[in-house]
mmCIF file of C-alpha atoms in Angstrom:
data_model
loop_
_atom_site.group_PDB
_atom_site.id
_atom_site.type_symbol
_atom_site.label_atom_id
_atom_site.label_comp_id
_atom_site.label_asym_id
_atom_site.label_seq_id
_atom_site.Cartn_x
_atom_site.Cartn_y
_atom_site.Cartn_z
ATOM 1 C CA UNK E 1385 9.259 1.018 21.199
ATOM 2 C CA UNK E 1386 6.518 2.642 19.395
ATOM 3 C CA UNK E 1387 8.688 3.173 16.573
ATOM 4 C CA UNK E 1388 9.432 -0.393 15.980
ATOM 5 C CA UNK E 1389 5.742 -1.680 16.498
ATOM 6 C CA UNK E 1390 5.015 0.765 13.709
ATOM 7 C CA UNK E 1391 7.338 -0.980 11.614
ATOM 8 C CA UNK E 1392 5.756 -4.110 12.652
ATOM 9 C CA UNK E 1393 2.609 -3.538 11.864
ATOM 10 C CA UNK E 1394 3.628 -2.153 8.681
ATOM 11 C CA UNK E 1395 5.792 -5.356 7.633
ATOM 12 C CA UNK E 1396 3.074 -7.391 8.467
ATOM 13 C CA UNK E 1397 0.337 -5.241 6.193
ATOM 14 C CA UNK E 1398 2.682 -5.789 3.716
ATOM 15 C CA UNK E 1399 2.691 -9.856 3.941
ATOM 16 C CA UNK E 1400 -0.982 -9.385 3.932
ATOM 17 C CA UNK E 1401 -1.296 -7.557 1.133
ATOM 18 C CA UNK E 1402 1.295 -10.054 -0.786
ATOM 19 C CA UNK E 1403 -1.282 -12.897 0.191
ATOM 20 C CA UNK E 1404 -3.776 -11.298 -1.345
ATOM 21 C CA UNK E 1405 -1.849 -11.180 -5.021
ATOM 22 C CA UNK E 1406 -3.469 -14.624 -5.180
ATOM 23 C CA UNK E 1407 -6.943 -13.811 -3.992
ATOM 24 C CA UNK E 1408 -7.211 -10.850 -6.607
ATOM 25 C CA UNK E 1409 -5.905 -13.325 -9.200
ATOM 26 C CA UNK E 1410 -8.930 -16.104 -8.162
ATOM 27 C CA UNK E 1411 -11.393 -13.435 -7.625
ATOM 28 C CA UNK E 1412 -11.636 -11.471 -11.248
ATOM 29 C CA UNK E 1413 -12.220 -15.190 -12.295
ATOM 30 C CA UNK E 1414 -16.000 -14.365 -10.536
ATOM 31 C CA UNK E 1415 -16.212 -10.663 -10.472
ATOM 32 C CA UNK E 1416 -14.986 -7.747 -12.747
ATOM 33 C CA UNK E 1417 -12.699 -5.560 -11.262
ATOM 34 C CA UNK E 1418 -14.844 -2.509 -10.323
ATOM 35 C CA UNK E 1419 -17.244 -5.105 -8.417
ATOM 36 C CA UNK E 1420 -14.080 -6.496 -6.553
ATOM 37 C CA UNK E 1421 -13.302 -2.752 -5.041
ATOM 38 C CA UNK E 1422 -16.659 -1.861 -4.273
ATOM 39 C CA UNK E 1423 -17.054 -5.138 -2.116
ATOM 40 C CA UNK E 1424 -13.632 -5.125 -0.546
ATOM 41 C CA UNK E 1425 -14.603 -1.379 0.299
ATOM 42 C CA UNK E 1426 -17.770 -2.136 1.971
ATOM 43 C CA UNK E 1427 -16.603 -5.651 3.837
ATOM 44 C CA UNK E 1428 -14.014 -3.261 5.270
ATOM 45 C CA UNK E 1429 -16.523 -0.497 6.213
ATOM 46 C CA UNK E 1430 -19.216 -2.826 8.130
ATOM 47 C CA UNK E 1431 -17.039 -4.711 9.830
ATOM 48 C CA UNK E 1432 -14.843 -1.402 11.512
ATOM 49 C CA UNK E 1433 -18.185 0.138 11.769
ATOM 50 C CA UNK E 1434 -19.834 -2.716 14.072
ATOM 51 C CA UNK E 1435 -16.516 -3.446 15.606
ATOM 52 C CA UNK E 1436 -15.561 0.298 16.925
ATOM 53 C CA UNK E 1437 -18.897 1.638 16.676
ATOM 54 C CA UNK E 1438 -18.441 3.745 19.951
ATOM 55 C CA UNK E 1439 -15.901 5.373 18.897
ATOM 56 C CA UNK E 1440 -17.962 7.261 15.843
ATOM 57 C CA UNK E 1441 -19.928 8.769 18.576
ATOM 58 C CA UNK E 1442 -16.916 11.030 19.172
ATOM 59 C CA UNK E 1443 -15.953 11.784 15.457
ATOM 60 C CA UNK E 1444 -14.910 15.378 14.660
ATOM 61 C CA UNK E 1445 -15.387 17.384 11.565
ATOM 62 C CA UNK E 1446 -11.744 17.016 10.829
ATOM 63 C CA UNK E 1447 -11.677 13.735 10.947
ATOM 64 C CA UNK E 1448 -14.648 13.364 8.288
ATOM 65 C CA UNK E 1449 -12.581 15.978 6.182
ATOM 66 C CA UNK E 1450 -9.226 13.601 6.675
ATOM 67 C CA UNK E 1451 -11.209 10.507 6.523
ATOM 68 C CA UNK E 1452 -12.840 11.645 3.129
ATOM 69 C CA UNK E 1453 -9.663 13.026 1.656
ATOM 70 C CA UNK E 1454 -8.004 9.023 2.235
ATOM 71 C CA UNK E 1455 -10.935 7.611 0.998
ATOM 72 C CA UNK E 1456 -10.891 9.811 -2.767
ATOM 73 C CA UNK E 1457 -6.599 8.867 -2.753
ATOM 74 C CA UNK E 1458 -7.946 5.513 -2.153
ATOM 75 C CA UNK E 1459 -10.422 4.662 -4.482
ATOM 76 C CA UNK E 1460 -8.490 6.259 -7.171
ATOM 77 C CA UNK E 1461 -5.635 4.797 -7.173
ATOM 78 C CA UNK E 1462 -7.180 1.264 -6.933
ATOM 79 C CA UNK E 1463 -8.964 2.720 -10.230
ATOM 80 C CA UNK E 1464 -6.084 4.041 -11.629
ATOM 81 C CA UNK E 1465 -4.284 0.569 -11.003
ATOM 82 C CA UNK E 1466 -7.114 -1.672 -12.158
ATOM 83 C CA UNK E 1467 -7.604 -0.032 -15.736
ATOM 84 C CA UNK E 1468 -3.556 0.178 -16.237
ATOM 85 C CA UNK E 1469 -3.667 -3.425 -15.743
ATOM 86 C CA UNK E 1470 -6.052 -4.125 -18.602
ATOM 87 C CA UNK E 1471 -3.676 -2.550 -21.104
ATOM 88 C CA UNK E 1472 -0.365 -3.312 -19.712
ATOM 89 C CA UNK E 1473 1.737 -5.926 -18.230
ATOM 90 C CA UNK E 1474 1.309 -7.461 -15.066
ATOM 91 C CA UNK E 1475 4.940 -6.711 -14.357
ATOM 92 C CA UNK E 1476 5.072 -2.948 -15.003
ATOM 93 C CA UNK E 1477 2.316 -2.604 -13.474
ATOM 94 C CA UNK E 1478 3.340 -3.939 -10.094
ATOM 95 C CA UNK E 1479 6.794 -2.075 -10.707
ATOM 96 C CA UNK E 1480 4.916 1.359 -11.155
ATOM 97 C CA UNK E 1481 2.898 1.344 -8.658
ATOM 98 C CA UNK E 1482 6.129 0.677 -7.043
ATOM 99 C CA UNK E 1483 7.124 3.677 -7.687
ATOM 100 C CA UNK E 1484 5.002 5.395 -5.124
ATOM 101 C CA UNK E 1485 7.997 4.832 -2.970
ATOM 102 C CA UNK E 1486 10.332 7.539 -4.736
ATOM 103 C CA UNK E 1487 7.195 10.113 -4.970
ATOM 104 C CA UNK E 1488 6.831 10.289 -1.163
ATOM 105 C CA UNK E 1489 9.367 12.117 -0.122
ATOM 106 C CA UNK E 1490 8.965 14.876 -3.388
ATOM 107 C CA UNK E 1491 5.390 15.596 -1.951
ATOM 108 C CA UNK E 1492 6.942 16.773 1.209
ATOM 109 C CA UNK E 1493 9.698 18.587 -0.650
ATOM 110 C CA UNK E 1494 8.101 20.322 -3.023
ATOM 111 C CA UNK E 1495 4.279 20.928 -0.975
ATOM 112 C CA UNK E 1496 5.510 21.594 2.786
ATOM 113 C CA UNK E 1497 9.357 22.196 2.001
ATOM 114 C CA UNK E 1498 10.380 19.469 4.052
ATOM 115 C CA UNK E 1499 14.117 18.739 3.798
ATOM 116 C CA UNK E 1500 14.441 14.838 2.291
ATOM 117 C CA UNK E 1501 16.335 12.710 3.799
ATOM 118 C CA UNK E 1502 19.188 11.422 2.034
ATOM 119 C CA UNK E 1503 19.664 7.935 3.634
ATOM 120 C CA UNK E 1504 15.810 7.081 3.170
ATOM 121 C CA UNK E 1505 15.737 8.518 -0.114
ATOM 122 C CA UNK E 1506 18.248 5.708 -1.064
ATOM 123 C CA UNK E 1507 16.241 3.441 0.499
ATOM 124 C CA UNK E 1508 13.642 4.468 -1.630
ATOM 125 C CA UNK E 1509 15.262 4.218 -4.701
ATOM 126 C CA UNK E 1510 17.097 0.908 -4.206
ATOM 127 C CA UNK E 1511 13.351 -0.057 -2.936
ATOM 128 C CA UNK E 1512 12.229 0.461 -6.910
ATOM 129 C CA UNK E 1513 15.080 -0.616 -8.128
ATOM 130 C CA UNK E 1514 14.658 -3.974 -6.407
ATOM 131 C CA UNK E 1515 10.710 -4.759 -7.406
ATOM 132 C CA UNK E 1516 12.031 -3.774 -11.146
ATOM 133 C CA UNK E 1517 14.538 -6.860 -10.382
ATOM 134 C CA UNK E 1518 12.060 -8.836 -8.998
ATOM 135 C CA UNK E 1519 8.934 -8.598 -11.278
ATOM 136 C CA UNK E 1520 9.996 -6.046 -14.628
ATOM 137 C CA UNK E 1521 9.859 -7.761 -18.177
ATOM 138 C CA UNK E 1522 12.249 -5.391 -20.040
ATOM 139 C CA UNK E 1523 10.085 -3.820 -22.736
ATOM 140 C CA UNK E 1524 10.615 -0.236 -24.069
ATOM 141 C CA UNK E 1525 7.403 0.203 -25.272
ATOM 142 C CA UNK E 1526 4.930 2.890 -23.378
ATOM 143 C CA UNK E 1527 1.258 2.486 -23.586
ATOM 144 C CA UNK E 1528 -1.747 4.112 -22.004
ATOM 145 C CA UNK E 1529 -2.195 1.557 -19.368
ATOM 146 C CA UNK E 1530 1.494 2.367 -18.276
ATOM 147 C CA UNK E 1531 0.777 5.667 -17.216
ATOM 148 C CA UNK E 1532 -2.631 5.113 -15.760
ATOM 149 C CA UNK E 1533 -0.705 3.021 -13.479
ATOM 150 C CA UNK E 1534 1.850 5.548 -12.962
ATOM 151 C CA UNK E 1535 -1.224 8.124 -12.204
ATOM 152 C CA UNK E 1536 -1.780 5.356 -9.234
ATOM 153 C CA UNK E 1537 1.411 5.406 -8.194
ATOM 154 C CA UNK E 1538 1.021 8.988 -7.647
ATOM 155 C CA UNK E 1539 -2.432 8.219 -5.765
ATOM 156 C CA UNK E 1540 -0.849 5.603 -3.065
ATOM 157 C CA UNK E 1541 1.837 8.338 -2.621
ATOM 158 C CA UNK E 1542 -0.671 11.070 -1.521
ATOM 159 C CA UNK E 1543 -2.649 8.509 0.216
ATOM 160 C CA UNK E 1544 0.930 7.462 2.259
ATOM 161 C CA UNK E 1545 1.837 11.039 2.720
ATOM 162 C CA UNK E 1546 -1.108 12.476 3.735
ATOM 163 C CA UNK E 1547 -2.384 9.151 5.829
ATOM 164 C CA UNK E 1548 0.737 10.127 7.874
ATOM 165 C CA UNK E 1549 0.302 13.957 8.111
ATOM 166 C CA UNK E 1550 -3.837 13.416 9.437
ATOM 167 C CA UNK E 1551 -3.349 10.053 11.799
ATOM 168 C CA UNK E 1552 -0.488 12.722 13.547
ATOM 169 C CA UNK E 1553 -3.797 14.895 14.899
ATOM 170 C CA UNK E 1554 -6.921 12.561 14.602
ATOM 171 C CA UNK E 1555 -7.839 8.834 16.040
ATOM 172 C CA UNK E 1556 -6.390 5.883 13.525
ATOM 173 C CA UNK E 1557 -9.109 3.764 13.717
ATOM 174 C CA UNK E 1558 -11.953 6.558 12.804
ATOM 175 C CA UNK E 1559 -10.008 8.106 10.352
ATOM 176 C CA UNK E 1560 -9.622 4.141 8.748
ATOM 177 C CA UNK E 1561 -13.502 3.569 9.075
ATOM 178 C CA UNK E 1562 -14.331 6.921 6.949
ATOM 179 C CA UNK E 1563 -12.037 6.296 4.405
ATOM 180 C CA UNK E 1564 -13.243 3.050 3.874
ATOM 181 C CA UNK E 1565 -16.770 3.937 3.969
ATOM 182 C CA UNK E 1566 -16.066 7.004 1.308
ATOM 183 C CA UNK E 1567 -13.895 4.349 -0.822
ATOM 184 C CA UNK E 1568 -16.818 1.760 -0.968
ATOM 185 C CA UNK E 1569 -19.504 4.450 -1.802
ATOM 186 C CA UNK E 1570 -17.420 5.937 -4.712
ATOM 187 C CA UNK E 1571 -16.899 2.218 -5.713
ATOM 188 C CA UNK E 1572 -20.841 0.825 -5.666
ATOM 189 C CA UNK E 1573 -21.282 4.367 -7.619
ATOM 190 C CA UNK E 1574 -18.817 3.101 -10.089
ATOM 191 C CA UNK E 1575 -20.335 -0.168 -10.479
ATOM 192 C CA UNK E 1576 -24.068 1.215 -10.752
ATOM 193 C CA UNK E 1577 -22.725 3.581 -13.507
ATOM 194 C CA UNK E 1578 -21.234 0.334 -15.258
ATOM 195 C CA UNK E 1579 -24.371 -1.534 -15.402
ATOM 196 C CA UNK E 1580 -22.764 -4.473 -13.143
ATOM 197 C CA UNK E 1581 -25.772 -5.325 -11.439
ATOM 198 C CA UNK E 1582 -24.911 -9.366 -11.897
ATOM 199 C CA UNK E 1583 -23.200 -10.200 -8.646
ATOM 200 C CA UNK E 1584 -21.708 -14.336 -8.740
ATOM 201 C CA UNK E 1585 -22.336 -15.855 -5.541
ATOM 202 C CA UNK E 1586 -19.895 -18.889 -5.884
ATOM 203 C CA UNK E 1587 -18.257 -19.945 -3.170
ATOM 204 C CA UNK E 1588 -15.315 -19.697 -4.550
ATOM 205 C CA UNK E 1589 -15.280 -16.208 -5.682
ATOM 206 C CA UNK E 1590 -17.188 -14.971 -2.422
ATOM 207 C CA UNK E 1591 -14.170 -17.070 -0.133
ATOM 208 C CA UNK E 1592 -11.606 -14.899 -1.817
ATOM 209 C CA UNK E 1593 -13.779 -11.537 -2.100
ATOM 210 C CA UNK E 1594 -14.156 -11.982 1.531
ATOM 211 C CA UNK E 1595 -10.519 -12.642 1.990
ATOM 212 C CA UNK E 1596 -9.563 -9.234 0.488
ATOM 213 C CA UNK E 1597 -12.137 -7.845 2.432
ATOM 214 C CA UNK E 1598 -11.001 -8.990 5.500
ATOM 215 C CA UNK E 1599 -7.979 -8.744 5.760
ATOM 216 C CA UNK E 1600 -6.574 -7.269 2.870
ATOM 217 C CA UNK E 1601 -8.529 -4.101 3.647
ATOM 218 C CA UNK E 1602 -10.042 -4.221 6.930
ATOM 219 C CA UNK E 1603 -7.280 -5.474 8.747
ATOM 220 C CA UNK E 1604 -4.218 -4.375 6.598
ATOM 221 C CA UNK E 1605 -5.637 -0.880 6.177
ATOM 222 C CA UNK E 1606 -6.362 -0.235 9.761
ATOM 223 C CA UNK E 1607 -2.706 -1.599 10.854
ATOM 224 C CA UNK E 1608 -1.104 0.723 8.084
ATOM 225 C CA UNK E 1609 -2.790 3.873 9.817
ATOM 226 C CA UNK E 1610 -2.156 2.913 13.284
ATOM 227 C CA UNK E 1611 1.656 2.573 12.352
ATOM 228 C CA UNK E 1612 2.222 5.754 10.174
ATOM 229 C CA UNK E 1613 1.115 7.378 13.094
ATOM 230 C CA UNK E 1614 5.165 6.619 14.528
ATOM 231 C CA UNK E 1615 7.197 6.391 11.524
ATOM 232 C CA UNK E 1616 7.422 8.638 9.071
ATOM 233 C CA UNK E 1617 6.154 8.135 5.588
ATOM 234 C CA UNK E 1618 9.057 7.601 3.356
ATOM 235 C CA UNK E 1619 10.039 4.905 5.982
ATOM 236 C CA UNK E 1620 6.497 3.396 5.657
ATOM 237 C CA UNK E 1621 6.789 3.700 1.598
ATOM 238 C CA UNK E 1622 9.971 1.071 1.382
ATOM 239 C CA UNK E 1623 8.525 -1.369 3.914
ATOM 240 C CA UNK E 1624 5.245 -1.103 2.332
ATOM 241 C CA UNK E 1625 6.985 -1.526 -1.450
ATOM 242 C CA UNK E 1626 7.971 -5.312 0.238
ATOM 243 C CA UNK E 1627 4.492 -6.226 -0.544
ATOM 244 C CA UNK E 1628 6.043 -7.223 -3.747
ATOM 245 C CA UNK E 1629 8.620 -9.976 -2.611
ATOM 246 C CA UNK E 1630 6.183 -11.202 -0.200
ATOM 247 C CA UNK E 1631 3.842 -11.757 -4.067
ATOM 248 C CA UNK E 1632 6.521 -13.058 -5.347
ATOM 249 C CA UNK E 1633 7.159 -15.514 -2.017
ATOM 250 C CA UNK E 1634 3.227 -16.363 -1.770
ATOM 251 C CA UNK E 1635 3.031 -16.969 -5.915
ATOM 252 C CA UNK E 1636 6.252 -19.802 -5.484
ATOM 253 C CA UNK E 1637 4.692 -21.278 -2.293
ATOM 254 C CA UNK E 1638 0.758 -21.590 -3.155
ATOM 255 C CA UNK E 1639 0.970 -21.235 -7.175
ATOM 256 C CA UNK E 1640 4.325 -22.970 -7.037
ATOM 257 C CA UNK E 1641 6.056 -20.660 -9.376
ATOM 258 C CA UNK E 1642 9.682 -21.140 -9.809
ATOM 259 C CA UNK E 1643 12.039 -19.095 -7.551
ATOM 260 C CA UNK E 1644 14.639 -17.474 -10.440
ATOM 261 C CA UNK E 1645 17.968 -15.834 -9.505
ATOM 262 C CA UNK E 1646 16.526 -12.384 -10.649
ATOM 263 C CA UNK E 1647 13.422 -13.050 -7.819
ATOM 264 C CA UNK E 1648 16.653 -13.634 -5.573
ATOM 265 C CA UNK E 1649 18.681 -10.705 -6.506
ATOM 266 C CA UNK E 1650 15.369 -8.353 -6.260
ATOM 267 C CA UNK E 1651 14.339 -9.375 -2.820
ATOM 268 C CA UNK E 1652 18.182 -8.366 -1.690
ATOM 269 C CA UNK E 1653 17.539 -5.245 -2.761
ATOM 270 C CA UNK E 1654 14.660 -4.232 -1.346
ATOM 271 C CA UNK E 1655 16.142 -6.212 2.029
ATOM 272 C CA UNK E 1656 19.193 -3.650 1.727
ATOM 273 C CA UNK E 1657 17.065 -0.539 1.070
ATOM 274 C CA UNK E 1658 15.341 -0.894 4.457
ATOM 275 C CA UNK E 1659 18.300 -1.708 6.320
ATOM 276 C CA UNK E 1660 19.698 1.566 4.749
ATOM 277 C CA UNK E 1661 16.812 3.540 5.497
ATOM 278 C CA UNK E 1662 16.168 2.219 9.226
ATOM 279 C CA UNK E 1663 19.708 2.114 10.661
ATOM 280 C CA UNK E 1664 21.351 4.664 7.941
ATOM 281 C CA UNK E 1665 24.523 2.911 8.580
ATOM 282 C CA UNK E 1666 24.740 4.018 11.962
ATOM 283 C CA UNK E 1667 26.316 0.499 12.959
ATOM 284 C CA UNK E 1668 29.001 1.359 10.258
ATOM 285 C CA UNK E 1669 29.544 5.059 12.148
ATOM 286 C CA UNK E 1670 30.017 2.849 15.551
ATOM 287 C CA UNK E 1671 32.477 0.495 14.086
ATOM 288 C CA UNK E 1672 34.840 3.262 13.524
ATOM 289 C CA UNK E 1673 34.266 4.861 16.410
ATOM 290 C CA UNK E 1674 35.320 2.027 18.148
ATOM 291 C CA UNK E 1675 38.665 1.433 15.401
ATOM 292 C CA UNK E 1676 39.653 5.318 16.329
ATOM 293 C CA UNK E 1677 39.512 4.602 20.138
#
């Protein structure tokens, strides 16, 4: 049961973090992009800090460490994902930070000799293979911004790995609070380094800041630690990597952008890539058991 609430919780981050393709979009409009993660960052912060207040009373040193460690991951592959975007294509840039998914499971090869899983690490590749479908403008040409965004890729990896290895041993919801706290100091260091001192207070822009804020960040954030602590984190990695058909569904019902056969085809794909990775074709295995008796 816990297993599957995980996965609920983790779907659901997902749809919020789709929703919030469109709040990004409306909100650079207003603010630049550094300003946008530092106040995400500290919405998120004061509001887990005044809502679960008591329970930083009882914080341990390791969580501070864990908390900290998240945070850095964090922020930097936000960074990383923010400057890639100014010099490459929206598309490629959603598909490589896609690629997180695939990474995953090589950081618990290759640091903690962990034996990978064959049937998620299928998933995981028919996971990539299905936001290339669904948002990849075929272009052959490499630029700096594409591998700033791969360097993020590799960022939400660690961050997914590592959120799974500390919420295993500390308390979800402190570890969340810390992270975001360390995220929104290294971002309002960023922005005082840039000289962005002009903050836009139009509704608009603050509606939508505050959105991403909210629940984004705050809410999505917290929901993704609570559930990593049952699933493991190559499973969290493809349902997470849905955040990109859930874009895509958002941009066609709010922008109204037109649903294309290769949106179709994509979202199938990353459909079949959890189905292999949650059941592993264990209904198939049944099925035959049954035939043979």
């Amino acid at each position: 049961m816990q297993r599957y609430i995980g996965e609920i919780l983790l779907v659901a981050t997902a749809v919020i973090w789709g929703s919030g393709f469109v709040a990004s979009a409306v909100s650079l409009e207003y603010y630049s992009p550094y300003q946008i993660l530092a106040g995400r960052f500290l919405i998120g912060a004061i509001i887990l800090s005044i809502v679960f207040y008591k329970k930083l009373a009882k914080m341990k040193k390791s969580t501070l460490i864990s908390g900290t460690i998240l945070g850095i991951f964090l922020y930097l592959a936000f960074a990383l994902q923010t400057v890639g975007l100014q010099y490459t294509t929206p598309s490629k840039n959603a598909f490589l930070t896609a690629v997180n998914v695939v990474i995953v499971p090589f950081i618990g090869f290759f640091l903690y000799k962990r034996k990978m899983d064959m049937y998620e690490m299928g998933g995981a590749v028919l996971a990539v293979i299905g936001v290339a479908v669904l948002s990849l403008k075929l272009s052959s040409e490499i630029n700096v911004g594409d591998l700033l965004t791969l360097g993020c890729a590799v960022g939400f990896a660690f961050h997914i790995f590592y959120t799974a290895k500390f919420v295993k041993k500390e308390d979800p919801v402190v570890i969340t609070i810390i992270q975001m706290v360390v995220a929104a100091a290294i971002g309002w260091i960023v922005v005082a380094f840039r000289g962005e001192s002009a903050f836009s207070m139009e509704t608009e822009g603050l509606l939508n800041l505050l959105y991403l804020g909210v629940f984004s960040t705050t809410i999505a954030y917290l929901m993704q630690t609570v559930a990593q602590k049952y699933i493991t984190e190559t499973k969290a990695a493809i349902i997470l990597s849905t955040e990109s058909f859930w874009g895509m569904a958002f941009s066609v019902i709010i922008l109204s952008e037109v649903m294309t056969f290769k949106m179709i085809v994509g979202a199938v794909l990353i459909l079949f890539a959890i189905i292999l990775s949650e059941t592993k074709f264990g209904f198939l295995k049944k099925d035959k058991m049954k035939s043979l008796v």
